[in-house]
C-alpha cells in the first residue's frame, strides 16, 4: 500500500511465476483498468480519483491467479487565503478576518511593516502598526501540510491622520491686510479658515488666505484653520495683532529774539516707539528725542526756523511741524572810516541800521554834526582841527539797542621839497634827498628817460638815461600825495649831467727798430692825459697827445709794443678812460758787426689755415729758433732747428689760433728777423 501527494507519480509492481507468456490484468476496486504484459502499473500524476485498492490477475498457460490487494491513499496540497485587503487610520490596529486554509498542519503569518503581529499562528491575527507608521503593509499567510505548502498575501493600507498648522502669529498696521504664507496641512480633503474679527477673509479654502482689517479695527484677530481628512480632522489657529498708526503734534508756533532759544512745551504723540526732532536752521537742537526739545538759534540767525516732530512706531510714522520766528536784534553800522583834509566836511555815505525805532549820532570832535538823527549825518571840522574824530551811531529797537563807531581822520595839507639842484656823472647815479610831511605817499618822476631804484622813497637813487646824457640835464619832480582828500603837491630839481672822458690812442702802426714814433692821440672831457707803455721804450713827454715814443731793446726784441693813452675824468666823474694802439717794430737791416745780407727767410703758404712752413737758406750757424708770437708780443710757440749747409725748414702748426696777424721770428746767435703771417679759418 502507498500514500502519495496529489499530482505526484506512483507505481505498483507484481511478482509472478508461471508457464508460458504471462499477462497482467490490473484492477482498481475490483474493476479492470488495464491489461498489460508489464508487471508494473504506473500513474504519472495522481489525481483524487486514483485513490482506492489495487490488485492484479496474472494469467499463464496453466491458469490465473489473483495478487494481494495494495491500497493507494491520495494526500492533498495545503491551501491558503489571507483575506481581502484592508484599511486603517494611523495609530489603529488591524484585525484580520475572512481567512481560510485547508490540508495544513500549521499556520504562520509574517509582515514587512514597522509594527508587530499578535497571534500569528492563527487564522485571525491582529497587526499593531509602529509609531507614526503609514502606507502599505503586506501580511503574508504561509500554510504547511503533508504535501506542498500554500502562501497568500493581503495588504493593509494605513491612512495618515490629517494635520493642520496655521502659521506664525503676525502683526499688521491699522487698515492693512495680511496674507498667510506659512500655513501647512497634510492628508486632508478640504480646508476652511474662519476668523473672529470685523474684517473680511478671502481665499479661505486655501493655505494662503488674506485677511483685510475692518474700518478702524485694532487689537487681536484669530484666524482658525480647519483641515478635514479621511481619518481624524485637524485645527490650528494664529493671531493677527492690528497695531494703530503713530500720531504726532509738534505744538503751536512761537517767536524769539535773535540769539535766543525756545523750549517746546505743548507737543504730543501717541503709539510711537521713538521720537525725533529735526530743524532747518543754523542753530542747535537739544533733547531732540523728547516731547520738549530746546532750539538755540545760530549766530546771527533770523527768520523762520521749522521744527519737525517725527513719531516712529511699528506702523506708519507721523510727522508734524511748528515754526519759530526769530526776530533780528537791532544792528548799527556807522560806516567805514574816512579821512578829510583840514577845514573840510564829511557826509557819511554807507551807514546802515536794521530793526530800529530810533537813531542818534554823537561825536568827540571840535566841529559840528548836522542830520544827526538820519543815516547820513555831515561832520564839519573845526577851525584848524586835525587828528581823529569818532562819530557814534546809537540805535534803539524791539530786540535790544545797538551802537557802532566810525573814525574820521582829519589830515593837514602836505608839504614837499625836492632838494637842491645837482650834478652827476654820466656813468654814475645821483642820491636824492627829498623832504615831505603830511602825506600818504611820495613819488619821484623824471622829464627824461632815466630810472629810479625806488621812486616811492625820499632818498631814491636816480640813474640817467641815454636821452638825459645827450641832453646834458634832466628835471626831477617829487610829488607828495595828500592824506584823506588833501590835494597833492610837487617840487622840482635840476640834475645836470657831467661826461666821462673820450679817448683814442690812434691806429696801430709799424716802424723800423731804429726809429722813434710820433703819436696822434685824441681826448675830450678830460682833466689831463698820460701815455704809458707795456714795453721798455720811453716818451719825450707822456702828458702830450702827440708825444714821441722811442722803442727799447725789449720792444725791438718782441717785435712791437702796446702804447696806452689814459684820459682822467673831470669831477664829479671819477676814473680813467683808456685806449691803446700797437706799434709793430720790424728789423730793418742787420745787427751791427754781422754780415747776413744773403740770408733768405720766408714763410709759405701765407695766408695759411691749419699749417704753414718756414724756409731758411744761407744761414751758416749751428741752429735757429723759430717763434710764433701774437701782435701784442705774447709768445705762442718756440722751436729749435739744426742748420745743415746753411739750410733749415719745418712745419708750423696753427690749429687753435684765432684768425688774425701773427709774427713769425727767426732767431740765431747773429741773425734776427720777423715776418707777418695771416691765419685764416
XYZ file of C-alpha atoms in Angstrom, residues 85-536:
452
model
C -7.025 43.885 1.596
C -7.974 46.388 4.266
C -7.505 49.997 5.505
C -7.000 51.526 8.927
C -6.194 55.004 10.172
C -2.814 55.897 11.574
C -2.445 54.652 15.168
C -5.195 51.931 14.932
C -4.842 48.067 14.993
C -5.985 45.847 12.126
C -7.918 42.645 12.909
C -7.553 40.055 10.109
C -10.873 38.392 9.104
C -12.084 36.192 6.210
C -9.004 33.972 6.291
C -9.308 30.276 5.154
C -6.860 27.338 4.959
C -7.066 23.546 4.195
C -4.842 20.473 4.221
C -2.486 22.033 6.661
C -0.710 21.064 9.730
C 0.445 24.577 10.739
C -0.189 28.277 10.043
C 2.282 31.267 10.241
C 1.794 34.980 9.440
C 4.667 37.392 8.591
C 4.745 41.121 7.585
C 7.024 43.857 6.165
C 5.837 46.691 8.374
C 7.235 48.573 11.345
C 4.675 47.174 13.761
C 4.007 43.727 15.321
C 1.597 40.744 14.763
C -0.398 39.312 17.582
C -1.499 35.579 17.284
C 0.499 34.999 14.064
C -0.219 31.170 14.127
C -3.996 31.560 13.909
C -6.315 32.445 11.079
C -7.234 35.777 12.736
C -4.079 37.622 13.862
C -4.001 41.336 14.867
C -1.493 43.833 13.280
C -0.355 46.571 15.629
C 1.290 49.416 13.496
C 4.577 51.062 14.501
C 4.618 54.581 15.924
C 3.691 57.022 13.122
C 3.546 54.200 10.574
C 1.559 54.903 7.414
C 1.398 53.452 3.920
C 1.028 49.842 2.738
C 1.962 46.859 4.945
C 1.873 43.350 3.434
C 0.739 40.443 5.658
C 1.838 37.012 4.304
C -0.037 33.754 5.295
C 2.004 30.524 4.986
C 0.013 27.216 5.397
C 2.086 23.995 5.779
C 0.747 20.337 5.369
C 1.892 16.818 4.328
C 2.273 17.971 0.748
C 3.111 21.355 -0.782
C 2.544 24.404 1.467
C 0.378 27.358 0.365
C 1.188 31.107 0.602
C -1.108 34.134 0.204
C -0.870 37.864 0.931
C -3.132 40.702 1.887
C -2.299 44.447 2.099
C -3.184 46.751 4.945
C -3.214 50.430 3.886
C -2.541 52.672 6.902
C -4.022 56.063 6.159
C -2.144 59.011 7.780
C -4.097 61.320 10.059
C -4.900 64.865 8.889
C -2.570 67.669 10.204
C -3.027 71.431 10.312
C -0.566 74.309 11.068
C -1.984 77.799 10.737
C 1.428 79.562 10.692
C 3.222 82.038 12.924
C 1.380 84.871 14.615
C 1.623 88.168 12.738
C 1.169 91.895 13.065
C -0.383 94.323 10.611
C -0.965 98.004 10.706
C -4.281 99.755 11.002
C -6.230 99.466 7.745
C -3.821 96.851 6.373
C -4.195 93.218 5.350
C -2.322 90.000 5.994
C -1.807 87.006 3.715
C -0.905 83.752 5.465
C 2.326 82.498 3.872
C 3.477 79.661 6.149
C 0.356 77.505 6.825
C 0.748 73.738 6.334
C -1.869 70.930 6.132
C -1.457 67.248 5.218
C -3.737 64.319 4.418
C -6.766 66.497 4.040
C -9.693 66.547 1.690
C -10.883 70.088 2.341
C -9.651 73.283 4.062
C -11.625 76.083 5.621
C -10.492 79.190 7.524
C -12.636 81.135 9.982
C -11.963 84.342 11.973
C -13.367 86.394 14.835
C -12.562 89.884 13.523
C -14.634 92.657 11.956
C -12.713 92.435 8.653
C -13.063 90.039 5.734
C -11.293 86.830 4.702
C -10.623 85.814 1.100
C -9.202 82.538 -0.281
C -10.421 80.885 2.895
C -10.386 77.362 1.319
C -6.638 77.565 0.523
C -3.495 77.533 2.605
C -2.894 81.249 1.895
C -5.998 83.198 2.866
C -5.920 87.001 3.073
C -7.402 88.902 5.981
C -8.348 92.552 5.374
C -8.767 94.613 8.526
C -12.102 96.230 9.198
C -12.513 100.001 9.340
C -10.724 101.246 12.478
C -10.106 97.694 13.642
C -7.240 97.241 16.124
C -6.281 94.616 18.693
C -6.119 90.859 18.091
C -7.940 88.775 15.449
C -7.716 84.944 15.440
C -7.683 83.001 12.157
C -8.534 79.278 12.581
C -7.562 76.587 10.035
C -9.885 73.539 9.740
C -8.481 70.551 7.795
C -10.981 67.669 7.017
C -9.454 64.297 6.013
C -10.269 60.560 5.760
C -9.142 59.980 9.306
C -9.096 62.483 12.141
C -9.784 66.181 11.301
C -7.283 68.854 12.488
C -7.480 72.522 13.508
C -4.922 75.221 14.331
C -5.052 78.987 14.833
C -2.841 82.069 14.519
C -3.297 85.554 15.969
C -3.040 88.765 13.954
C -2.265 91.815 16.084
C -3.519 95.028 14.427
C -1.355 97.967 15.508
C -2.650 101.556 15.313
C -0.608 104.192 13.383
C 1.595 106.690 15.219
C 0.382 110.282 15.694
C 2.386 113.473 16.267
C 1.528 117.109 17.146
C 4.532 119.461 17.261
C 2.704 122.182 19.190
C 1.925 125.817 18.419
C 4.241 128.258 16.609
C 6.443 130.596 18.677
C 8.652 133.704 18.432
C 12.063 134.554 19.956
C 14.689 137.262 19.551
C 17.953 136.755 17.693
C 20.484 134.685 19.694
C 17.657 133.386 21.917
C 16.341 129.840 22.497
C 12.911 128.185 22.675
C 11.740 125.052 24.536
C 8.667 123.286 23.079
C 6.067 122.805 25.858
C 2.868 121.600 24.150
C 3.883 118.786 21.763
C 2.010 115.434 21.970
C 2.455 111.978 20.357
C 0.892 108.503 20.642
C 1.530 104.915 19.522
C 5.208 105.507 18.903
C 8.429 103.712 19.669
C 10.797 106.659 19.269
C 10.578 110.418 18.826
C 12.942 112.592 16.813
C 13.032 116.307 16.051
C 14.784 117.933 13.090
C 15.142 121.555 12.032
C 16.181 123.622 9.035
C 18.003 126.333 10.928
C 21.653 127.085 11.588
C 21.292 126.662 15.347
C 21.338 123.586 17.584
C 18.582 121.351 18.987
C 18.921 119.620 22.362
C 16.665 116.905 23.913
C 15.683 116.052 20.333
C 14.223 112.632 21.297
C 11.707 114.010 23.813
C 8.453 115.952 23.556
C 10.144 119.084 24.920
C 13.262 119.863 22.845
C 15.098 123.204 23.068
C 16.199 125.106 19.953
C 19.092 127.555 20.367
C 19.405 129.907 17.404
C 22.652 130.083 15.437
C 24.973 133.068 15.369
C 23.175 135.869 13.533
C 20.253 133.586 12.652
C 16.924 135.298 11.930
C 13.741 134.486 10.060
C 11.607 131.353 10.342
C 13.020 128.034 11.554
C 10.826 124.944 11.230
C 10.998 122.230 13.891
C 9.627 118.885 12.661
C 8.480 116.139 15.066
C 8.567 112.539 13.775
C 6.814 109.798 15.780
C 8.236 106.448 14.685
C 6.040 103.457 15.507
C 5.560 99.895 14.317
C 3.246 101.131 11.596
C 3.071 104.378 9.650
C 5.179 107.182 11.087
C 3.596 110.573 11.646
C 5.177 113.993 11.365
C 4.114 117.467 12.346
C 5.904 120.812 12.316
C 5.888 124.088 14.187
C 7.613 127.360 13.290
C 9.836 129.580 15.393
C 10.055 133.151 14.128
C 13.433 134.648 15.116
C 13.188 138.434 15.241
C 16.582 140.021 14.444
C 18.264 142.236 17.005
C 18.779 145.871 16.218
C 22.015 146.449 14.284
C 24.043 149.561 13.748
C 26.861 150.163 11.302
C 28.402 153.608 11.414
C 30.120 153.122 8.053
C 33.725 152.710 7.094
C 36.362 155.004 8.495
C 37.139 158.049 6.361
C 39.614 160.853 6.019
C 39.321 164.503 5.045
C 41.650 167.437 4.714
C 41.663 170.108 7.376
C 38.799 172.646 7.280
C 36.613 170.286 5.188
C 33.406 168.361 5.981
C 32.390 164.699 5.535
C 28.920 163.202 4.917
C 28.631 159.527 5.897
C 27.509 157.580 2.766
C 27.471 153.959 3.935
C 25.952 153.783 7.432
C 23.063 151.381 7.924
C 20.807 150.093 10.692
C 18.140 147.398 10.959
C 15.194 146.668 13.222
C 15.332 150.045 14.886
C 12.860 152.571 16.204
C 15.299 155.486 16.695
C 18.723 156.837 15.513
C 21.088 159.339 17.182
C 24.674 160.329 16.236
C 27.234 161.866 18.636
C 30.929 162.873 18.208
C 34.020 163.854 20.215
C 35.468 166.481 17.888
C 35.610 170.295 17.942
C 33.456 170.559 14.815
C 29.688 170.316 14.261
C 27.332 167.482 13.251
C 24.190 168.008 11.157
C 21.343 165.500 10.340
C 22.264 163.597 13.497
C 19.007 161.519 13.513
C 19.492 160.116 10.000
C 21.791 157.529 8.485
C 23.763 160.216 6.604
C 24.898 162.940 9.012
C 27.525 165.512 7.994
C 30.527 166.405 10.169
C 32.200 169.794 9.580
C 35.678 170.008 11.112
C 36.553 172.810 13.495
C 38.978 175.567 12.557
C 42.464 174.032 12.234
C 41.198 170.700 13.586
C 43.328 167.651 12.769
C 43.640 164.181 14.180
C 40.918 161.573 14.696
C 37.247 162.357 15.403
C 34.940 159.476 16.384
C 31.282 159.509 15.288
C 28.970 157.156 17.206
C 25.555 155.881 15.982
C 23.096 154.705 18.681
C 20.115 152.523 17.615
C 17.081 151.556 19.720
C 14.861 148.579 18.737
C 12.365 145.942 19.891
C 15.041 143.254 20.375
C 17.708 145.408 22.006
C 19.783 148.521 21.348
C 22.965 148.756 19.272
C 25.900 151.144 18.824
C 28.782 151.488 16.383
C 31.631 153.939 15.760
C 33.476 155.240 12.743
C 36.590 157.432 12.712
C 37.219 160.489 10.569
C 40.917 161.217 10.249
C 41.459 164.932 9.593
C 44.781 165.492 7.844
C 46.893 168.598 7.438
C 47.856 169.691 3.890
C 51.081 168.028 2.631
C 54.491 169.795 2.413
C 57.210 168.802 -0.093
C 60.814 169.841 -1.053
C 62.707 168.028 -3.819
C 66.080 169.317 -2.569
C 68.914 171.327 -4.160
C 69.803 171.088 -7.853
C 72.679 168.696 -8.538
C 75.203 167.329 -10.997
C 76.025 163.684 -11.753
C 78.494 161.854 -13.969
C 77.033 160.119 -16.995
C 78.143 156.692 -15.740
C 77.065 157.297 -12.167
C 73.777 157.705 -10.261
C 72.523 160.521 -8.051
C 71.257 160.066 -4.485
C 68.222 162.309 -3.942
C 67.425 163.938 -0.613
C 63.754 164.951 -0.687
C 61.572 166.123 2.173
C 57.804 165.633 2.714
C 55.287 165.974 5.555
C 51.562 165.246 6.000
C 51.471 162.887 3.013
C 50.056 159.455 2.252
C 52.759 158.621 -0.292
C 55.511 160.225 -2.355
C 56.617 159.578 -5.927
C 59.627 160.771 -7.932
C 59.186 161.350 -11.672
C 61.577 162.442 -14.427
C 61.307 164.557 -17.548
C 63.862 162.274 -19.190
C 64.416 158.561 -19.645
C 66.421 157.680 -16.540
C 65.320 155.292 -13.796
C 64.831 155.373 -10.016
C 65.790 152.409 -7.854
C 62.623 153.080 -5.817
C 60.601 156.129 -6.855
C 58.405 155.931 -3.745
C 61.108 156.809 -1.190
C 62.573 160.245 -0.420
C 66.201 159.092 -0.829
C 65.741 157.423 -4.197
C 68.762 156.722 -6.413
C 68.449 158.142 -9.958
C 70.376 156.690 -12.921
C 70.388 158.957 -16.010
C 69.151 157.535 -19.306
C 70.684 157.985 -22.768
C 68.387 160.924 -23.556
C 69.313 162.538 -20.227
C 73.007 162.176 -21.077
C 72.530 163.507 -24.605
C 70.533 166.473 -23.277
C 73.045 167.270 -20.585
C 70.400 167.756 -17.878
C 67.056 166.413 -16.635
C 64.245 167.756 -14.398
C 63.284 165.527 -11.447
C 59.939 166.069 -9.678
C 58.937 164.961 -6.152
C 55.147 164.660 -5.668
C 53.558 164.157 -2.224
C 50.025 162.772 -2.238
C 47.790 164.286 0.419
C 46.071 162.254 3.118
C 42.318 161.988 3.024
C 41.035 164.399 0.402
C 44.028 166.729 0.651
C 45.465 167.696 -2.749
C 48.890 166.509 -3.894
C 51.832 168.997 -4.025
C 55.067 168.809 -6.090
C 58.567 170.314 -6.203
C 61.347 170.113 -8.883
C 65.131 169.988 -9.015
C 67.501 170.259 -11.999
C 70.092 167.494 -12.383
C 72.959 168.315 -14.750
C 74.977 165.562 -16.480
C 78.806 165.562 -16.486
C 80.571 163.357 -19.068
C 83.325 160.755 -18.825
C 86.455 161.370 -20.946
C 86.593 160.231 -24.559
C 89.957 158.825 -25.660
C 91.528 157.439 -28.876
C 95.141 156.257 -28.972
C 95.185 156.172 -32.780
C 95.554 153.351 -35.328
C 98.112 150.553 -34.995
C 101.295 151.349 -36.946
C 104.719 149.929 -37.893
C 108.275 151.412 -37.620
C 111.811 150.180 -38.023
C 113.765 149.171 -34.975
C 115.999 152.188 -35.251
C 113.161 154.768 -35.486
C 111.075 156.831 -32.996
C 107.302 157.258 -33.395
C 105.195 160.451 -33.053
C 101.782 159.545 -31.517
C 98.489 161.175 -32.595
C 96.124 160.620 -29.666
C 92.734 162.240 -29.077
C 90.924 163.077 -25.780
C 87.813 165.033 -24.706
C 86.124 165.787 -21.321
C 89.408 165.038 -19.586
C 91.266 166.826 -16.794
C 94.626 165.524 -18.101
C 96.128 162.671 -20.134
C 99.054 160.240 -19.764
C 100.770 157.806 -22.166
C 102.144 154.556 -20.823
C 103.990 151.684 -22.489
C 103.813 147.935 -21.994
C 107.457 147.760 -23.084
C 110.776 149.351 -22.163
